Coordinates of C-alpha atoms and ligand atoms in Angstrom, one line a residue:
X1 CA 7.0 0.6 23.5
X2 CA 9.2 3.1 21.7
X3 CA 9.3 3.1 18.0
X4 CA 12.5 1.7 16.4
X5 CA 13.8 3.9 13.5
X6 CA 17.0 2.7 11.3
X7 CA 19.0 5.3 9.5
X8 CA 20.9 3.8 6.7
X9 CA 24.1 6.0 5.8
X10 CA 25.9 7.6 8.7
X11 CA 27.3 10.4 6.6
X12 CA 26.3 14.1 6.9
X13 CA 22.5 13.8 6.4
X14 CA 22.3 10.3 8.2
X15 CA 24.3 11.1 11.4
X16 CA 22.8 14.8 11.6
X17 CA 19.4 13.2 11.5
X18 CA 20.1 10.5 14.0
X19 CA 21.4 13.2 16.5
X20 CA 18.1 15.2 15.8
X21 CA 15.9 12.0 16.3
X22 CA 17.8 11.3 19.7
X23 CA 16.8 14.9 20.9
X24 CA 13.3 14.1 20.3
X25 CA 13.5 11.2 22.8
X26 CA 10.5 9.2 21.1
X27 CA 12.2 6.2 19.4
X28 CA 15.3 4.1 19.5
X29 CA 17.7 4.6 16.7
X30 CA 20.0 2.1 14.7
X31 CA 22.4 3.8 12.4
X32 CA 23.9 1.6 9.7
X33 CA 26.8 2.2 7.3
X34 CA 29.1 0.1 5.3
X35 CA 32.2 1.8 6.7
X36 CA 33.5 -0.5 9.6
X37 CA 33.5 1.1 13.0
X38 CA 32.4 4.6 12.0
X39 CA 28.6 4.4 12.9
X40 CA 29.4 2.7 16.2
X41 CA 31.8 5.5 16.9
X42 CA 29.3 8.1 16.1
X43 CA 26.7 6.3 18.0
X44 CA 28.7 6.2 21.2
X45 CA 29.5 10.0 20.8
X46 CA 25.7 10.7 20.5
X47 CA 24.9 8.6 23.4
X48 CA 27.3 10.3 25.6
X49 CA 25.5 13.6 24.7
X50 CA 22.3 11.9 26.3
X51 CA 23.0 12.9 29.9
X52 CA 23.8 16.5 29.0
X53 CA 20.9 17.0 26.8
X54 CA 18.4 14.9 28.8
X55 CA 17.4 12.1 26.3
X56 CA 17.5 8.4 27.1
X57 CA 17.3 7.5 23.3
X58 CA 19.2 4.1 22.7
X59 CA 21.6 4.8 19.8
X60 CA 23.2 1.7 18.0
X61 CA 25.8 2.0 15.5
X62 CA 26.2 -1.1 13.2
X63 CA 27.6 -2.6 10.1
X64 CA 25.1 -5.7 10.4
X65 CA 21.7 -5.4 9.0
X66 CA 20.4 -8.0 11.7
X67 CA 20.7 -5.1 14.1
X68 CA 18.0 -3.2 12.0
X69 CA 15.5 -6.1 12.5
X70 CA 11.9 -5.0 13.1
X71 CA 12.3 -1.3 12.6
X72 CA 9.1 0.6 12.3
X73 CA 10.6 3.2 10.0
X74 CA 13.8 3.1 7.9
X75 CA 15.5 6.3 6.5
X76 CA 17.7 5.8 3.4
X77 CA 20.4 8.3 3.0
X78 CA 23.2 6.2 1.7
X79 CA 24.6 7.1 -1.8
X80 CA 27.4 8.8 -3.5
X81 CA 27.6 12.5 -4.4
X82 CA 28.5 13.3 -7.9
X83 CA 32.3 13.2 -8.4
X84 CA 34.1 15.1 -11.0
X85 CA 34.1 13.2 -14.6
X86 CA 30.9 11.4 -13.5
X87 CA 27.9 11.9 -15.7
X88 CA 24.3 12.3 -14.3
X89 CA 23.6 8.9 -15.7
X90 CA 26.7 7.4 -14.1
X91 CA 25.6 8.7 -10.5
X92 CA 22.0 7.6 -11.1
X93 CA 23.1 4.1 -11.9
X94 CA 25.7 4.0 -8.9
X95 CA 23.1 5.1 -6.5
X96 CA 20.4 2.7 -8.0
X97 CA 22.8 0.0 -7.1
X98 CA 23.2 1.1 -3.5
X99 CA 19.5 1.9 -2.8
X100 CA 18.7 -1.7 -4.4
X101 CA 21.1 -3.6 -2.2
X102 CA 19.9 -1.5 0.9
X103 CA 16.4 -1.8 0.2
X104 CA 16.8 -5.8 -0.2
X105 CA 18.3 -6.2 3.2
X106 CA 15.8 -3.9 4.9
X107 CA 12.8 -5.6 3.6
X108 CA 14.4 -8.9 4.7
X109 CA 14.8 -7.8 8.2
X110 CA 11.8 -5.2 8.6
X111 CA 9.1 -6.3 6.3
X112 CA 6.5 -4.1 7.8
X113 CA 8.4 -0.9 7.9
X114 CA 7.8 2.4 6.6
X115 CA 10.7 3.7 4.1
X116 CA 11.5 7.3 3.8
X117 CA 14.1 7.9 0.9
X118 CA 16.6 10.8 0.8
X119 CA 19.3 9.5 -1.7
X120 CA 19.5 11.5 -4.8
X121 CA 18.1 11.8 -7.6
X122 CA 15.3 11.8 -5.1
X123 CA 12.3 10.8 -7.1
X124 CA 14.1 8.0 -9.1
X125 CA 15.6 6.6 -6.0
X126 CA 12.1 6.4 -4.4
X127 CA 10.9 4.6 -7.5
X128 CA 13.7 1.9 -7.1
X129 CA 13.0 1.5 -3.5
X130 CA 9.4 1.0 -4.3
X131 CA 10.0 -1.6 -7.0
X132 CA 12.7 -3.6 -5.0
X133 CA 10.8 -3.7 -1.8
X134 CA 7.2 -4.5 -3.3
X135 CA 5.9 -2.4 -0.6
X136 CA 2.5 -0.6 -1.1
X137 CA 3.1 3.0 -2.0
X138 CA 1.8 4.0 1.5
X139 CA 5.1 2.8 3.0
X140 CA 7.5 4.2 0.6
X141 CA 7.8 8.0 0.6
X142 CA 10.5 10.4 -0.6
X143 CA 11.8 13.6 1.3
X144 CA 12.1 16.5 -1.0
X145 CA 9.1 18.8 -0.9
X146 CA 9.6 19.8 2.9
X147 CA 13.1 20.8 2.2
X148 CA 12.2 22.7 -1.0
X149 CA 9.4 24.4 0.9
X150 CA 11.6 25.2 3.7
X151 CA 13.9 27.0 1.4
X152 CA 11.3 29.0 -0.1
X153 CA 9.8 30.0 3.3
X154 CA 13.5 31.0 4.5
X155 CA 13.9 33.5 1.5
X156 CA 10.4 34.8 1.6
X157 CA 10.7 35.5 5.5
X158 CA 14.1 37.1 4.9
X159 CA 12.7 39.3 2.3
X160 CA 9.9 40.6 4.2
X161 CA 11.7 40.5 7.8
X162 CA 8.7 38.2 8.8
X163 CA 9.0 35.2 11.1
X164 CA 9.4 31.9 9.3
X165 CA 6.6 30.5 11.2
X166 CA 4.3 32.9 9.6
X167 CA 5.1 31.9 6.1
X168 CA 3.2 29.1 4.5
X169 CA 4.0 27.7 1.1
X170 CA 4.0 24.7 -1.2
X171 CA 6.5 23.5 -3.5
X172 CA 5.3 20.6 -5.7
X173 CA 6.9 18.6 -8.4
X174 CA 10.1 16.6 -8.7
X175 CA 13.3 17.6 -6.7
X176 CA 15.1 19.3 -9.3
X177 CA 15.4 22.3 -11.7
X178 CA 11.9 21.7 -12.7
X179 CA 10.3 21.8 -9.2
X180 CA 7.2 24.0 -8.9
X181 CA 6.9 26.5 -6.1
X182 CA 3.3 27.5 -6.0
X183 CA 3.6 31.2 -5.1
X184 CA 0.0 31.6 -5.6
X185 CA -0.7 29.7 -2.4
X186 CA 2.2 31.3 -0.4
X187 CA 0.9 33.4 2.4
X188 CA 2.4 35.4 5.2
X189 CA 0.1 35.2 8.3
X190 CA -2.8 34.5 6.0
X191 CA -1.9 37.3 3.6
X192 CA -1.3 36.0 -0.1
X193 CA 2.4 36.8 -1.1
X194 CA 1.2 38.6 -4.1
X195 CA -0.2 41.4 -2.0
X196 CA 3.1 41.8 -0.3
X197 CA 5.9 41.5 -2.9
X198 CA 5.9 42.5 -6.8
X199 CA 5.7 39.6 -9.3
X200 CA 9.3 39.9 -10.4
X201 CA 10.9 39.8 -6.9
X202 CA 8.5 36.6 -6.3
X203 CA 10.0 35.0 -9.4
X204 CA 13.6 35.7 -8.4
X205 CA 12.8 34.1 -5.0
X206 CA 11.3 31.0 -6.8
X207 CA 14.5 30.7 -8.9
X208 CA 16.8 31.0 -5.9
X209 CA 14.6 28.2 -4.3
X210 CA 15.1 26.0 -7.4
X211 CA 18.9 26.5 -7.2
X212 CA 18.8 26.1 -3.4
X213 CA 20.8 22.9 -3.3
X214 CA 23.2 24.0 -6.0
X215 CA 23.9 27.2 -4.2
X216 CA 24.9 25.4 -1.0
X217 CA 27.0 22.9 -2.9
X218 CA 28.9 25.7 -4.5
X219 CA 29.6 27.3 -1.2
X220 CA 30.6 24.1 0.5
X221 CA 33.0 23.2 -2.2
X222 CA 32.9 19.6 -1.1
X223 CA 29.6 17.9 -0.3
X224 CA 25.9 18.9 -0.1
X225 CA 23.2 20.3 2.2
X226 CA 22.5 18.4 5.5
X227 CA 21.1 20.7 8.2
X228 CA 17.9 21.4 6.4
X229 CA 17.6 18.1 4.8
X230 CA 17.9 16.2 8.1
X231 CA 15.3 18.7 9.7
X232 CA 13.0 18.0 7.0
X233 CA 13.2 14.2 7.4
X234 CA 12.5 14.9 11.2
X235 CA 9.2 16.7 10.4
X236 CA 8.2 13.6 8.4
X237 CA 9.1 11.3 11.3
X238 CA 7.1 13.5 13.8
X239 CA 4.0 13.1 11.9
X240 CA 4.5 9.3 11.4
X241 CA 5.9 8.3 15.0
X242 CA 3.3 10.6 16.8
X243 CA 0.5 9.9 14.2
X244 CA 0.0 13.5 13.9
X245 CA -1.6 13.6 10.3
X246 CA 0.3 16.7 9.2
X247 CA 0.1 17.5 5.6
X248 CA 3.4 18.3 3.9
X249 CA 4.8 18.0 0.5
X250 CA 6.5 14.6 -0.1
X251 CA 7.5 12.4 -3.1
X252 CA 4.6 10.2 -3.6
X253 CA 4.0 7.2 -6.2
X254 CA 1.1 8.8 -8.0
X255 CA -1.7 6.7 -9.4
X256 CA -3.9 9.1 -11.2
X257 CA -3.7 12.2 -8.7
X258 CA -2.9 15.3 -10.6
X259 CA -3.5 13.4 -14.0
X260 CA 0.0 11.5 -13.2
X261 CA 0.5 7.8 -13.2
X262 CA 3.3 5.2 -12.0
X263 CA 5.8 8.0 -11.1
X264 CA 7.1 9.7 -7.9
X265 CA 6.4 13.4 -7.8
X266 CA 6.0 15.9 -4.9
X267 CA 2.5 16.7 -3.8
X268 CA 0.9 17.6 -0.6
X269 CA 0.5 14.3 1.5
X270 CA -1.0 13.5 4.9
X271 CA 1.4 11.5 7.0
X272 CA 0.5 9.3 10.0
X273 CA 1.1 6.1 11.8
X274 CA 0.5 4.0 8.6
X275 CA 2.6 6.3 6.4
X276 CA 0.9 7.9 3.5
X277 CA -2.6 8.3 4.6
X278 CA -3.9 10.6 1.9
X279 CA -2.8 12.6 -1.2
X280 CA -4.3 15.9 -1.2
X281 CA -5.2 17.2 -4.5
X282 CA -5.0 21.0 -4.8
X283 CA -6.7 22.4 -7.7
X284 CA -4.1 23.7 -10.0
X285 CA -4.3 26.6 -12.6
X286 CA -3.4 25.7 -16.0
X287 CA 0.1 27.1 -16.1
X288 CA 0.7 25.3 -12.8
X289 CA -0.7 21.8 -14.2
X290 CA 1.8 22.3 -17.1
X291 CA 4.7 23.1 -15.0
X292 CA 4.0 20.0 -12.9
X293 CA 3.7 17.8 -16.1
X294 CA 7.1 19.2 -17.1
X295 CA 8.5 18.3 -13.8
X296 CA 7.0 14.9 -14.0
X297 CA 8.5 14.4 -17.4
X298 CA 11.9 15.1 -16.1
X299 CA 11.3 12.5 -13.4
X300 CA 10.2 10.0 -16.2
X301 CA 13.3 10.6 -18.3
X302 CA 15.5 9.4 -15.3
X303 CA 13.2 6.3 -14.6
X304 CA 13.5 5.5 -18.3
X305 CA 17.4 5.4 -18.1
X306 CA 17.1 3.0 -15.1
X307 CA 14.6 0.8 -17.1
X308 CA 12.4 0.4 -14.0
X309 CA 9.0 1.9 -15.3
Ligands
APR401 N1 25.2 0.9 2.4 C1 25.1 1.7 3.5 N2 25.8 2.9 3.4 C2 26.2 3.3 2.2 C3 26.4 2.3 1.2 C4 25.7 1.1 1.2 N3 25.6 0.4 0.3 N4 27.3 3.1 0.2 C5 27.6 4.2 0.7 N5 27.0 4.3 1.9 C6 27.3 5.5 2.9 C7 28.8 6.1 3.0 O1 29.7 5.3 3.5 C8 28.5 7.4 3.6 O2 28.8 7.3 5.1 O3 26.4 6.5 2.7 C9 26.9 7.6 3.4 C10 26.7 8.8 2.6 O4 27.0 10.1 3.5 P1 27.7 11.4 2.7 O5 28.6 10.9 1.6 O6 28.2 12.1 3.9 O7 26.5 12.1 2.0 P2 25.3 13.0 2.5 O8 25.7 14.3 2.6 O9 24.9 12.3 3.9 O10 24.2 12.6 1.4 C11 23.6 11.4 1.3 O11 21.4 12.3 0.7 O12 20.8 14.5 0.3 C12 21.2 13.3 -0.3 O13 22.3 14.1 -2.3 C13 22.4 13.5 -1.0 O14 22.4 11.3 -2.0 C14 23.0 12.1 -1.1 C15 22.5 11.5 0.3

């Protein structure tokens, strides 16, 4: 039987993701939104692309959580972007409300599902979903690291005129200004990046990666990135649906790994049919450990505002 995947939020990230899943042809998809008729309309449009693109994916748009019942995986993208005049904390609380409501309904209808959280601020929202669901940490995973790493790889490949496929990299830490691109472990076809680029150029690329989301927000003028974010969720889904055991950076609720506790932070994780199957502990140098701790502290500040520690 095909897997069943629900995507909550049929906005830019959610609907682009559903189209990408449809093209994989390995799961049926339910797309939920609170806006009446909109997910139904988008679902119908995507279904009608099936004969042209050759997929048999069943795509259902809905405003009723009953249609999401017995999903194997649920991706939560619902949330508000920051509006003018809204403080970071206002946004945090507004999205906490949305992610809490959504998680309650999802748990009711799909108690055995694996949750992938995409709503920002990512690490804090993953923690909201973990607390509200009561699920084990293996089944609540945040998407951030794959995207941040993809941005880093893009810039490195551009700089060197290399194929993105040859660039391997890791970005750890929270999904924000304090993320930690591990340039020491970045390689191009196996060659360490430090042998290919001067240190100050690498540092500029690291900074552009940190600002990667903001650069796009500024260009778009109204909204945030969605092509690379949805592609990044798809990579996580591939590993879970097909039980591929791929290792990729994800926001994981740490319990002692990397010296961090009871907090979602981006670390390399093995994903398979059970969700999180292993946290990979890379040995960090002292300065990297300090940066990771700083990043974790920034996540902790948000958690304290939400009062969900
Ligand atoms: N339940 C379900 N859907 C909701 C709810 C809710 N309680 N509240 C809002 N939504 C829906 C909106 O109706 C909208 O269709 O969530 C969707 C969000 O879509 P967009 O506004 O297009 O936002 P998008 O660009 O997709 O980003 C979604 O992902 O990357 C993050 O920072 C981004 O937090 C944001 C999220």
